Structures are given as structure tokens and as C-alpha cells.
Short mmCIF file of C-alpha atoms in Angstrom, two decimals:
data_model
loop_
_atom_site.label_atom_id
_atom_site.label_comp_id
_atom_site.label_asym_id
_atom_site.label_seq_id
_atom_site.Cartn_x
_atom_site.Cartn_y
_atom_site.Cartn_z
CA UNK A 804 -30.24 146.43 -67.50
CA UNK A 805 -27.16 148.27 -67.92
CA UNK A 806 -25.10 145.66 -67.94
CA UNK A 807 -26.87 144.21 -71.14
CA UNK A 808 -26.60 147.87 -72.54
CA UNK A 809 -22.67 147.79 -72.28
CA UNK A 810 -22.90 143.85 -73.91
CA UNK A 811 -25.07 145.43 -76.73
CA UNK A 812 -22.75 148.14 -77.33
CA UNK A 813 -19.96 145.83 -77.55
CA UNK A 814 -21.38 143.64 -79.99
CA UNK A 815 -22.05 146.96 -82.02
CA UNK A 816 -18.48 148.09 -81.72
CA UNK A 817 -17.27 144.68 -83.31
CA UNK A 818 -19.78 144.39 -85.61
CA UNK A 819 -18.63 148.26 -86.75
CA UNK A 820 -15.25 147.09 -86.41
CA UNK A 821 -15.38 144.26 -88.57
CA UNK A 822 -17.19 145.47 -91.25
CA UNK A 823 -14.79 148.47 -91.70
CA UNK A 824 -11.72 145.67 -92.14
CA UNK A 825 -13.75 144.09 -94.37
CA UNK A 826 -14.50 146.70 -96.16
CA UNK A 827 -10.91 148.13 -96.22
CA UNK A 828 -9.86 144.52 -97.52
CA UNK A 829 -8.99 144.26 -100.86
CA UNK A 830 -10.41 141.11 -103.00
CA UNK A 831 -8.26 140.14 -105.45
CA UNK A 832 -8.94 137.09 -108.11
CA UNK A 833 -6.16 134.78 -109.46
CA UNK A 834 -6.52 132.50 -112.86
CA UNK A 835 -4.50 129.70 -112.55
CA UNK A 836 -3.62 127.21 -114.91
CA UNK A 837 -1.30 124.54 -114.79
CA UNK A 838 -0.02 120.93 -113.24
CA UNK A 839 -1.09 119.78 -109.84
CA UNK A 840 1.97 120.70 -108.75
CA UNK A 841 1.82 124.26 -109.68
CA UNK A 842 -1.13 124.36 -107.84
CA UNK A 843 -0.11 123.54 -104.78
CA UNK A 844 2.81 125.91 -104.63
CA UNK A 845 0.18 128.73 -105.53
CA UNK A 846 -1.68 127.74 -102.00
CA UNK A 847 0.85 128.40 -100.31
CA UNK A 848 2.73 131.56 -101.96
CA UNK A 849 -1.08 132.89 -101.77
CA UNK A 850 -0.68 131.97 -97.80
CA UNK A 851 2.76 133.46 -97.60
CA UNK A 852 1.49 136.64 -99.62
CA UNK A 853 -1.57 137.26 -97.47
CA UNK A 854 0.43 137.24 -94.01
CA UNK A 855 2.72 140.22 -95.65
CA UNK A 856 -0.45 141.76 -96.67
CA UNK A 857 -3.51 141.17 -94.14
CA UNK A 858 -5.04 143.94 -96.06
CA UNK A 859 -5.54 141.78 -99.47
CA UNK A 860 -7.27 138.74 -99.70
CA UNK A 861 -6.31 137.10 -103.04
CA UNK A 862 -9.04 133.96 -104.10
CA UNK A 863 -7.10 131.21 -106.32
CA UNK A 864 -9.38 130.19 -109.15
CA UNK A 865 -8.46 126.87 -110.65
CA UNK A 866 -9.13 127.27 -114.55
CA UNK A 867 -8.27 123.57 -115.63
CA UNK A 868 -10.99 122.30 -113.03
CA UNK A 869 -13.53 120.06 -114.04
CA UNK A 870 -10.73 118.99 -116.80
CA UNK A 871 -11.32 120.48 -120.89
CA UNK A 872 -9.06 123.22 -122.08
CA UNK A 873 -8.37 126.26 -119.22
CA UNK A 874 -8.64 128.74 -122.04
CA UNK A 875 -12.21 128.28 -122.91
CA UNK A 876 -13.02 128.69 -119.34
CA UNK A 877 -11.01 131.32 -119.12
CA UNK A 878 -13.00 133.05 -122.48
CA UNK A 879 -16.22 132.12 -120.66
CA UNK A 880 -15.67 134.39 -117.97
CA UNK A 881 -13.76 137.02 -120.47
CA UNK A 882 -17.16 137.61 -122.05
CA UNK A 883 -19.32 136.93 -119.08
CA UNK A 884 -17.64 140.22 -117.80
CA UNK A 885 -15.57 138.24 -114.71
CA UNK A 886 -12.00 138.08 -115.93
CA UNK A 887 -9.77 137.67 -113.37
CA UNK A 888 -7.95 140.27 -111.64
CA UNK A 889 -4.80 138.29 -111.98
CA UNK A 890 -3.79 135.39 -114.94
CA UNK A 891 -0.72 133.52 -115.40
CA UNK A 892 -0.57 132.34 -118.72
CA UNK A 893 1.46 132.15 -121.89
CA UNK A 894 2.06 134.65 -124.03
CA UNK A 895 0.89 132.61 -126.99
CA UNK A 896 -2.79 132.46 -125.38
CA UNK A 897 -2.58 136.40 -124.06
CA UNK A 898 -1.35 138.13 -126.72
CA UNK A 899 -4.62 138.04 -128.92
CA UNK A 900 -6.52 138.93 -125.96
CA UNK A 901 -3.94 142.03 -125.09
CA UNK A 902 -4.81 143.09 -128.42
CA UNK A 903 -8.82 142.57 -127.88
CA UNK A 904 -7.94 144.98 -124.67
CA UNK A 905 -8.52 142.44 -122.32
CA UNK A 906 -5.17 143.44 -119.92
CA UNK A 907 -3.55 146.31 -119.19
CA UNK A 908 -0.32 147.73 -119.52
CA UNK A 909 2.17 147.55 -116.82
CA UNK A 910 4.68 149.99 -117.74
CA UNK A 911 3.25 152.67 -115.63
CA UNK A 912 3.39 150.49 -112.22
CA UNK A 913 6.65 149.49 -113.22
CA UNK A 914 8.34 153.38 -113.95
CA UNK A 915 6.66 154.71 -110.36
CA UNK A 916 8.27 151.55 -108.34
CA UNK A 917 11.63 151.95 -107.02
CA UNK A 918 11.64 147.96 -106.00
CA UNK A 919 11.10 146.94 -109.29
CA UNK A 920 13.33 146.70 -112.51
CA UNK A 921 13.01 144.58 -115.76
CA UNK A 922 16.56 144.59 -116.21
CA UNK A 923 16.65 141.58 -113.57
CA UNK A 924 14.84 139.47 -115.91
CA UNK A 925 16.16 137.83 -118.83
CA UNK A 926 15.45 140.24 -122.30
CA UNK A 927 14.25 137.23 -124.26
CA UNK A 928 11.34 136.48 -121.48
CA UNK A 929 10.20 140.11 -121.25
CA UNK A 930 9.75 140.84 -125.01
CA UNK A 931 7.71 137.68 -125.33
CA UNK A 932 4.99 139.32 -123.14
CA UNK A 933 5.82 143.04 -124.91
CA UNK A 934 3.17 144.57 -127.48
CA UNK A 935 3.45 147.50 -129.14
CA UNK A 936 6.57 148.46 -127.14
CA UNK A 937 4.23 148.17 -123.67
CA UNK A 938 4.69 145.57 -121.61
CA UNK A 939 1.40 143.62 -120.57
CA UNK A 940 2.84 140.76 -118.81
CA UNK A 941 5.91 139.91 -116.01
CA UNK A 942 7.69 137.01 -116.98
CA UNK A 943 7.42 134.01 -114.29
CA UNK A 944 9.67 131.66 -116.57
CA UNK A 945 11.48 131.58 -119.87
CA UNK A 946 11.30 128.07 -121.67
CA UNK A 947 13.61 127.55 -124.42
CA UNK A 948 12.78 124.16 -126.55
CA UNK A 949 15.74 122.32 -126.96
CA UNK A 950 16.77 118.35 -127.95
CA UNK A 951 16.42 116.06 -125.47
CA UNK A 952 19.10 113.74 -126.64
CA UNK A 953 19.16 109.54 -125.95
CA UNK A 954 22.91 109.41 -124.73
CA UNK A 955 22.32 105.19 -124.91
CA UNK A 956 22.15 105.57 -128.79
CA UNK A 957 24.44 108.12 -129.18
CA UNK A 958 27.07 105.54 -127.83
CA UNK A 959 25.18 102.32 -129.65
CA UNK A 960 26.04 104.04 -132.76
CA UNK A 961 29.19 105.19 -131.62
CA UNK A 962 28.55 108.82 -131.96
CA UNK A 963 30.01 111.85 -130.56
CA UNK A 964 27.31 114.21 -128.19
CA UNK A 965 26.00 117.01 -130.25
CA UNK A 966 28.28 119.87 -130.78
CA UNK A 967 27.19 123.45 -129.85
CA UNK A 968 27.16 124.48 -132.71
CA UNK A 969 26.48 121.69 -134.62
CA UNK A 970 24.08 122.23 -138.13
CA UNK A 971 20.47 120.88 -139.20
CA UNK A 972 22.85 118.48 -141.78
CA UNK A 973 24.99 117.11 -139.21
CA UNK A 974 21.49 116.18 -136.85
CA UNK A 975 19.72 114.23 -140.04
CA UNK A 976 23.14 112.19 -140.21
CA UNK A 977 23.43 111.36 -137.03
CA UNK A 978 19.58 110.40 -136.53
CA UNK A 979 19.97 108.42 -140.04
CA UNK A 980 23.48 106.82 -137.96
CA UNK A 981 20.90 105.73 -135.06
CA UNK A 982 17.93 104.57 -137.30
CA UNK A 983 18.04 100.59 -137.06
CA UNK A 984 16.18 97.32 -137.60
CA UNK A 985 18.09 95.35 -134.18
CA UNK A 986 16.35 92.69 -135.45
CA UNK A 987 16.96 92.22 -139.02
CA UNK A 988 13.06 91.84 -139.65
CA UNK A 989 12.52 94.47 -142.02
CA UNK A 990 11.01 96.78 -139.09
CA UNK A 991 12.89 99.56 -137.78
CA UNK A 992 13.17 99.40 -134.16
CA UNK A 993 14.96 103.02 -133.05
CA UNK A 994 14.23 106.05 -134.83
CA UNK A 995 17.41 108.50 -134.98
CA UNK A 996 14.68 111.73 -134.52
CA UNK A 997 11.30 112.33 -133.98
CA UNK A 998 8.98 115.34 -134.92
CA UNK A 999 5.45 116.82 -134.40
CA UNK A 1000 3.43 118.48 -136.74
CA UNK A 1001 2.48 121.31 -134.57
CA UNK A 1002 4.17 124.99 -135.61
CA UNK A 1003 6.06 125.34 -131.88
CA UNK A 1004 7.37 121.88 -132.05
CA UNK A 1005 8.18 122.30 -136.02
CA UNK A 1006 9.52 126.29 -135.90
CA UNK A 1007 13.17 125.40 -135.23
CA UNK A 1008 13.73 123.45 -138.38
CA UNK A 1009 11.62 125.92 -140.28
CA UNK A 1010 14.27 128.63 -138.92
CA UNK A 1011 17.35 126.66 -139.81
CA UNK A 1012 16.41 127.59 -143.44
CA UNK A 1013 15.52 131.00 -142.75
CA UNK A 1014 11.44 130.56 -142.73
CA UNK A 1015 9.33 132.66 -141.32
CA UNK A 1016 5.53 131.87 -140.93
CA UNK A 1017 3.81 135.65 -140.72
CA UNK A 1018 5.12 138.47 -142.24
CA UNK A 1019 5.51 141.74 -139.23
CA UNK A 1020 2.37 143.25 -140.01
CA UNK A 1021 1.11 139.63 -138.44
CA UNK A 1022 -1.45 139.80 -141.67
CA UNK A 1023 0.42 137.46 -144.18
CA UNK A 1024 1.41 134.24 -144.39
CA UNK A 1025 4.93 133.70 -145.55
CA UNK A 1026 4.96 129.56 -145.35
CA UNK A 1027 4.72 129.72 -149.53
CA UNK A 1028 8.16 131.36 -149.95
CA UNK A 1029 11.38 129.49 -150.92
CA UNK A 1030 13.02 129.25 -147.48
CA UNK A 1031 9.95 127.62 -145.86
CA UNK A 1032 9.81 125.32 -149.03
CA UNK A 1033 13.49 124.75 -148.35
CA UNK A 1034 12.90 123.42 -145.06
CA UNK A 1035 10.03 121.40 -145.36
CA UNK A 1036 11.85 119.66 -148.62
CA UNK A 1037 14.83 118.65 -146.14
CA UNK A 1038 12.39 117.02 -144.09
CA UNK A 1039 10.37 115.55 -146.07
CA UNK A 1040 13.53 113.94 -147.63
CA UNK A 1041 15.00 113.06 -143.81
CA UNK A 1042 11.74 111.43 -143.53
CA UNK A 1043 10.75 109.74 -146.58
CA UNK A 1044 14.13 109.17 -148.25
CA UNK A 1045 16.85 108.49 -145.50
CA UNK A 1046 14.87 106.59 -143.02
CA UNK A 1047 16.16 109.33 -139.99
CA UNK A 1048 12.72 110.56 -139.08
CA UNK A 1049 10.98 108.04 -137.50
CA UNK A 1050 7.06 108.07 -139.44
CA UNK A 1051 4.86 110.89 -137.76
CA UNK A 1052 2.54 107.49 -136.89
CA UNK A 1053 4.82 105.64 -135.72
CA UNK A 1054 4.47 104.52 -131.75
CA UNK A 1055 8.76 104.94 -130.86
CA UNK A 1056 8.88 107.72 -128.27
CA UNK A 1057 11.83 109.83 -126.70
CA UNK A 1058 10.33 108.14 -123.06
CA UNK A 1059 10.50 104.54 -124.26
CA UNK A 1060 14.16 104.53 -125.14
CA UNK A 1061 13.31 104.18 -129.23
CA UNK A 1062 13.84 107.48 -130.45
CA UNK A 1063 17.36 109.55 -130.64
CA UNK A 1064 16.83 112.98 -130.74
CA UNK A 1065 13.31 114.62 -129.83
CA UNK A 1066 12.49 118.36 -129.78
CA UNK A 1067 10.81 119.53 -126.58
CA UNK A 1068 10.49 121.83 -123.49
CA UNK A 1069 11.79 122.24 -119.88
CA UNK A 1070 8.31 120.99 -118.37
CA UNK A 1071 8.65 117.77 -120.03
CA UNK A 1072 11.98 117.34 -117.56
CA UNK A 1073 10.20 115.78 -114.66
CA UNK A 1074 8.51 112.73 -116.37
CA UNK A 1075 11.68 112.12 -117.75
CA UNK A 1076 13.86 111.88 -114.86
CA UNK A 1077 11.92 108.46 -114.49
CA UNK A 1078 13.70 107.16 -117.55
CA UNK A 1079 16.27 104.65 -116.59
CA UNK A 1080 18.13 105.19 -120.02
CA UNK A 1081 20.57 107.61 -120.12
CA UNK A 1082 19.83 111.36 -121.51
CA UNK A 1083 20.47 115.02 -121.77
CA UNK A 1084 19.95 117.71 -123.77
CA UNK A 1085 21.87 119.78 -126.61
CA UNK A 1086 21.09 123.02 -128.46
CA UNK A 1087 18.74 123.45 -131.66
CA UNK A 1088 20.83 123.08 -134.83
CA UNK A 1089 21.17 125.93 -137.14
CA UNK A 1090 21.65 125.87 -140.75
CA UNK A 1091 21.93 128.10 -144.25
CA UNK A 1092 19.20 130.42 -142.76
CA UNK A 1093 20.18 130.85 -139.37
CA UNK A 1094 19.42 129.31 -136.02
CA UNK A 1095 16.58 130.22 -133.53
CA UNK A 1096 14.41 128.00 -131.23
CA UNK A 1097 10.56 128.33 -129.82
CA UNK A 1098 10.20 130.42 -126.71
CA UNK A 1099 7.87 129.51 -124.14
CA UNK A 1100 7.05 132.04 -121.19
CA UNK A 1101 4.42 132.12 -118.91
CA UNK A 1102 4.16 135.78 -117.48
CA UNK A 1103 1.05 137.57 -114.42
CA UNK A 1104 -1.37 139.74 -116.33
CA UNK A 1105 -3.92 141.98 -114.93
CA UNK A 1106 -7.25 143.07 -116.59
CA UNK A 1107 -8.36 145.94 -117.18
CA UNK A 1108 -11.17 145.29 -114.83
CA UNK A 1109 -9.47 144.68 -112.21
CA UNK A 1110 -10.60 147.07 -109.36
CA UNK A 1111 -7.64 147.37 -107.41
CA UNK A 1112 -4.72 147.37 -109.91
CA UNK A 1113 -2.03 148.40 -107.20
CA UNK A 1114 -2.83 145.37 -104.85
CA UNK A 1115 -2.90 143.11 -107.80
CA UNK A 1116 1.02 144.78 -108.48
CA UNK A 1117 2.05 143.74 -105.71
CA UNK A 1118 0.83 140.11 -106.14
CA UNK A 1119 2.29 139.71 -109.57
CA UNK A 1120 5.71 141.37 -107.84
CA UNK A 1121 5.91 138.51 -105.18
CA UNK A 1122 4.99 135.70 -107.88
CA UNK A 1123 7.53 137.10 -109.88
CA UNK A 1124 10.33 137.60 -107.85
CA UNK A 1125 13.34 135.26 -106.48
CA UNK A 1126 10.94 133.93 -103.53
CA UNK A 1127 8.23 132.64 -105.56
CA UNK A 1128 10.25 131.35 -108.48
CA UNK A 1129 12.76 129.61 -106.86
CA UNK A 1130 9.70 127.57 -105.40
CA UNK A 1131 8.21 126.51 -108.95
CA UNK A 1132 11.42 125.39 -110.12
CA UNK A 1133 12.00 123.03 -107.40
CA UNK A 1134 8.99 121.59 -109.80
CA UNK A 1135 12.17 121.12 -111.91
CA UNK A 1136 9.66 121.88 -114.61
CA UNK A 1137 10.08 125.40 -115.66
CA UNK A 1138 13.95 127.80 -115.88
CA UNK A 1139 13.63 130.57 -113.92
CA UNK A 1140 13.16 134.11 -116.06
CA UNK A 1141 15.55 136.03 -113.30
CA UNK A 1142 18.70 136.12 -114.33
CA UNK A 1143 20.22 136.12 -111.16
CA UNK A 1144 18.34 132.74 -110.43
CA UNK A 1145 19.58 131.52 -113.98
CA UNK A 1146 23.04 132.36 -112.92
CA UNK A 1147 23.25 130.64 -109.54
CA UNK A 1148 25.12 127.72 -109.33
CA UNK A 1149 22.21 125.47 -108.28
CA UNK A 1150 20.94 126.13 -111.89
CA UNK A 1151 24.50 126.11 -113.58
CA UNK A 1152 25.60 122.88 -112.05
CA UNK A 1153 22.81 120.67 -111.67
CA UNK A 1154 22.35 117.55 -109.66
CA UNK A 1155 19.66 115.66 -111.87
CA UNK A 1156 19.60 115.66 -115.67
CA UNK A 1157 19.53 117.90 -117.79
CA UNK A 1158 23.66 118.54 -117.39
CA UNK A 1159 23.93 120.14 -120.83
CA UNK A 1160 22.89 123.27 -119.05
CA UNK A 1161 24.87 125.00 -122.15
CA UNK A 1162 21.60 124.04 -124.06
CA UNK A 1163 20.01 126.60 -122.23
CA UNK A 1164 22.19 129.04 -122.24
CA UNK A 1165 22.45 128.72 -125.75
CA UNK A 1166 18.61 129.30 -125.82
CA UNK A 1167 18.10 132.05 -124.05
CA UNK A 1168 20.21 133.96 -126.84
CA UNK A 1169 18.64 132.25 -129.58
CA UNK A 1170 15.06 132.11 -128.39
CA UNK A 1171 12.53 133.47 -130.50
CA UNK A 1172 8.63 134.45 -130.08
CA UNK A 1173 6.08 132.51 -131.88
CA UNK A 1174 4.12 134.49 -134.63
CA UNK A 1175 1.42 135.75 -132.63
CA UNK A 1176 -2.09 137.25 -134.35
CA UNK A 1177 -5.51 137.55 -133.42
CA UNK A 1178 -6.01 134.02 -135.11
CA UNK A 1179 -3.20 132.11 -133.59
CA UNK A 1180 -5.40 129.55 -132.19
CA UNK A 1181 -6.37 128.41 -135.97
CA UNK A 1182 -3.49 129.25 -137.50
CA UNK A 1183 -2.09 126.77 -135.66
CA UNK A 1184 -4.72 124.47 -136.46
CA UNK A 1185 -4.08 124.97 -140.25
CA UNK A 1186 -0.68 124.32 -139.80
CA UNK A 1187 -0.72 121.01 -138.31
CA UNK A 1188 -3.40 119.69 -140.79
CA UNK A 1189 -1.20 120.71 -143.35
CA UNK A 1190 2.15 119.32 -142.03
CA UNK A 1191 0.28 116.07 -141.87
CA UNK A 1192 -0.88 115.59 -145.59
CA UNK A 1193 2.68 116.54 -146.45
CA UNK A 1194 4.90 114.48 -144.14
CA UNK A 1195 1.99 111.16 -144.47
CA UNK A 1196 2.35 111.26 -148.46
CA UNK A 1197 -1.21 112.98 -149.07
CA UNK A 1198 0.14 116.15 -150.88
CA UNK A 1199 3.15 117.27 -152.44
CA UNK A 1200 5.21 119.60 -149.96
CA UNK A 1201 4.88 122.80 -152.21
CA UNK A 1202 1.01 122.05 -153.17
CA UNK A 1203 0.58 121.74 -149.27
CA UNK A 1204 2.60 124.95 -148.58
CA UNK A 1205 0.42 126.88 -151.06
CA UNK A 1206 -2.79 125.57 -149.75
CA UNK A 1207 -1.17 126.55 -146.15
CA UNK A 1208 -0.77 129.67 -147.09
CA UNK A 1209 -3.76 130.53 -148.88
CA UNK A 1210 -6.15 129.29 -146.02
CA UNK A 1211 -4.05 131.21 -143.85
CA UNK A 1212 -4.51 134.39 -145.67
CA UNK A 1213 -8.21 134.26 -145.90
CA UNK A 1214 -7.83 133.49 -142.58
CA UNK A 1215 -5.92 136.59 -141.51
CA UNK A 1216 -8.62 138.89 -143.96
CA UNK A 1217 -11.44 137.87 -141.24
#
């Protein structure tokens, strides 16, 4: 009988036991959104994480499951009162909902920890994810668009590689130099330079001119004044007039070896390392307004939910610092937002293409935020529609600027 006393007290004692780690355990919740890639790296940073810290148990929920877009799951749960604890996400997508109060503001975990400093991350990356002079979000990358450039055409046309600091002017001539029919059948078979209709992809050309899209109060639209009329004239003309932008239906692509010059982003890298053509890439031209390119960032967030804000800290720390991020870009999809990372010579002297790691430098200094409001996500949607009457022949470029800009601004009044 005593013996199964001293059993039962046992079983107590670990019952007790367990139940007081459990409750001293701290559950975290992680949005993620991304490739497959990404996702498997997160497994195992979260393993790596959790052996430092047996005392937080961090749960990895995949937003882009069950495929449609991540962000309306990730609204779905905004409303439904789960956010996550922790996201990783652009600052495009988290900016409107910093400003709907969604996250909180990091500065004051940052100015009480002695292991932490912004100053190792590049400036560019940190202001994308800055609002109202807090910052809300800790830059994992920093992803300036640049040209990927097809080096076979270059040299079919006998052309020289893209200076640095080569103009908007001296791009249209070379794509119109690169534009042929091989053929002689009346249909154009390489395209000197391809664009897309979307504001990101279109932004660099705008701010060659000096365009801007919203005004700083983020409540106007400015795509009506002359420099954004400017710019969309010298396209329209590239396009229509001087052959050098390939039609925005046409089928040539960047990947398929019929296109010269094609604006994109560092994720796009690993598909095309699987292009047997030669290519690299080359800075955004500037022009009589200026030069900047699109940023891209995606940064760690926590809500303002979140019930244990300084074991989430710590997360977004390790998933933010040299450990973590020298893991995702062995992806060889994203550039590293630590500058000491950017500066090593793996990054500097690279093995694979992109060479033209100049390109990047370049960008980092001449990166620039998108316009951000609370109605980005239509915005963006007027944009495009409008780009695509102009550039297919539907509307005149200023009638379609106007119309921009007045659906914009009733927009913004909402």
C-alpha cells in the first residue's frame, strides 16, 4: 500500500512539474509568407531558436497555404482578433496596417537593448519599415530593382555594357539598337526592353523625369503634373514610335532570351541562373529629373496583441541578425539588409551571376520607398488599369493621367 502511495505521489510531482514548465513556456505565433524555400529555412531557424530558448515555443503559421493571396489570410485573422505575434512581410503590405494600429513600435525594445543597434543595418532598409519617425519593423532584406541585362544582345548588336551612370536616353537607344526582325518577315523577333504596367515595376522611369505619384501628406495624387506627363510621353514614344519597347502584349520575355533589358528584383535571381544565355545586371538609368529605383524590404513585425512582446524581440533579433540572414541568402534570392553581410566578400565577389554587384551598390544609395497610404492596395490597381489604356492605344497619355489622378483622389477622400 505504501509503495503505491510513493508511485502516486510521483506521478503528482510530474504532473505539478510539468504543468508549471508549461505554464512558464512562452507561445509565440509566426506569419510566414513566402517561397518553399523560405519555408524551409524558417523550420529550422525556428529549431535552432527554440534550443537557445527552451523557454519559448514559437508555432510557424504558413499564410500562403491552401494557395490565394497570404494577405487576405493574413486580414482574416487581423479582424478575427488572431494576428500573429510575429509577421514578416513587406513594408508595402504593413504600412497601412501600422497605420490601422495593427503593430507596435519597436523603438522602445530597441533603446533598452545593449545587443542591438540599427546602425548595423543598411539606412535605406530601415526607413522603409519607419512611420512617423518610429520604427515598426526590422529589416530582414533590402531589395533594390535593378536591369537584368541580356549580355548575348548587347554583343549581337555590338554594344558596350551599360555605364553606371548611364541616362534614361542612352537605355531607349540601345534597346531601339537591339530591337530586330532576324528574319526579315515583318515580325520583330528581340525586343531591346521590356516593361510592366504595375507602379513598382514602372516607378524608376517615372523618377528619371522627376515624377512623383503622392504628394507627402500621402492624400494627393501628383501623376497629372508635367514631370509624370514627361515620363510617360518618353515612353509612350519608346514604345509606339521607335520600336524599343517591346508591346506590353507581346509574349518575348527577359527568360526566353528575346528581350534586352528588363526591370526586376533580386528574388527573380534564382530562376534565372537556369538561363543558358548570358546575363547580368546594371543600375537604373537616371535622367533630367533625377535617378531613384523601387525598394523592396521585407522586415519582423509584432502586434500589438502579442502577449509576450519581449520573447517575440528576441525572435525577430535572431531572424534578423547575421545567423539567420546569411541562411536566406544562400536562397540567392534576397541581399542581405546588414551591412556587414553586404560588405563581405562572398557578396562583393560573387561566384554565380549577378557580377555587376555595382548595380547594387548603386541601389542601395538610390533606393527609394514606394508611396505608401491607407489605399495602396487600389491605388495600385488604378494605376495599372491606367498604364494599360495608355501604353495599348486606348487613351491619350495626358487624358489617362488625368483620369489617373482624379480616381485616385476620390480615392484618397474615402
Amino acid at each position: 500500500m505504501k509503495h503505491w502511495n510513493w508511485i502516486g505521489f510521483s506521478l503528482v510531482v510530474v504532473i505539478l512539474l510539468t504543468a508549471s514548465l508549461q505554464a512558464q513556456e512562452k507561445q509565440i505565433t509566426f506569419g510566414f509568407k513566402g517561397i518553399s524555400g523560405e519555408l524551409k529555412i524558417y523550420e529550422e531557424l525556428i529549431e535552432e531558436f527554440q534550443r537557445e530558448h527552451p523557454d519559448i515555443k514559437i508555432e510557424l503559421i504558413d499564410l500562403t497555404a491552401g494557395g490565394g493571396d497570404w494577405i487576405d489570410r493574413l486580414l482574416v485573422m487581423v479582424l478575427g482578433g488572431t494576428t500573429p505575434d510575429i509577421c514578416v512581410m513587406e513594408y508595402q503590405r504593413s504600412l497601412s496596417l501600422i497605420m490601422q494600429g495593427v503593430f507596435r513600435p519597436l523603438d522602445s525594445l530597441i533603446q533598452v537593448d545593449p545587443e542591438f543597434s540599427l546602425d548595423a543595418y543598411i539606412p535605406a532598409a530601415v526607413g522603409a519599415h519607419t512611420y512617423e519617425n518610429k520604427v515598426y519593423g526590422i529589416p530582414r532584406d533590402i531589395q533594390p530593382f535593378t536591369l537584368f541585362v541580356n549580355k548575348a544582345e548587347l554583343d549581337r548588336a555590338g554594344l558596350p555594357y551599360p555605364d553606371p551612370h548611364w541616362d534614361i536616353f542612352d537605355m531607349r537607344d540601345q534597346a531601339r539598337k537591339m530591337t530586330v526582325d532576324l528574319h526579315g518577315d515583318g515580325v520583330i523577333d528581340i525586343w531591346g526592353w521590356r516593361i510592366e504596367a504595375t507602379l513598382t515595376r514602372m516607378a524608376p522611369y517615372f523618377y528619371a523625369f522627376g515624377a512623383e505619384f503622392i504628394d507627402e501628406t500621402g492624400t494627393q495624387c501628383l501623376l497629372s503634373e508635367q514631370p509624370a506627363m514627361e515620363a510617360v510621353d518618353f515612353l509612350y514614344d519608346a514604345l509606339h514610335n521607335r520600336q524599343a519597347i517591346a508591346p506590353l502584349s507581346s509574349a518575348a520575355r527577359f527568360q526566353n532570351g528575346d528581350v534586352g533589358f528588363y526591370l526586376g528584383g533580386p528574388w527573380m535571381v534564382p530562376d534565372f541562373r537556369r538561363i543558358e544565355f548570358p546575363w547580368d545586371i546594371a543600375p537604373v538609368p537616371g535622367g533630367p529629373g533625377g535617378r531613384a529605383t523601387t525598394l523592396g524590404s521585407d522586415a519582423y513585425l509584432i502586434s500589438q496583441t502579442c502577449p509576450y512582446v519581449d520573447a517575440a524581440w528576441e525572435f525577430v533579433k535572431f531572424c534578423s541578425g547575421p545567423y539567420a540572414q546569411e541562411k536566406m541568402v544562400q536562397l540567392g534570392h534576397v541581399i542581405p539588409s546588414l551591412q556587414e553581410l553586404v560588405a563581405s566578400p562572398e557578396f562583393q565577389y560573387p561566384v554565380e551571376p549577378p557580377y555587376n554587384i555595382t548595380a547594387y551598390n548603386i541601389g542601395f544609395e538610390i533606393a527609394k520607398a514606394s508611396p505608401v497610404n491607407l489605399h495602396w492596395e487600389n491605388f495600385q490597381k488604378i494605376f495599372q488599369q491606367q498604364m494599360l489604356a495608355i501604353f495599348n492605344g486606348q487613351v491619350e497619355p495626358a487624358q489617362g493621367l488625368r483620369q489617373l489622378t482624379f480616381q485616385a483622389n476620390v480615392l484618397f477622400q474615402q
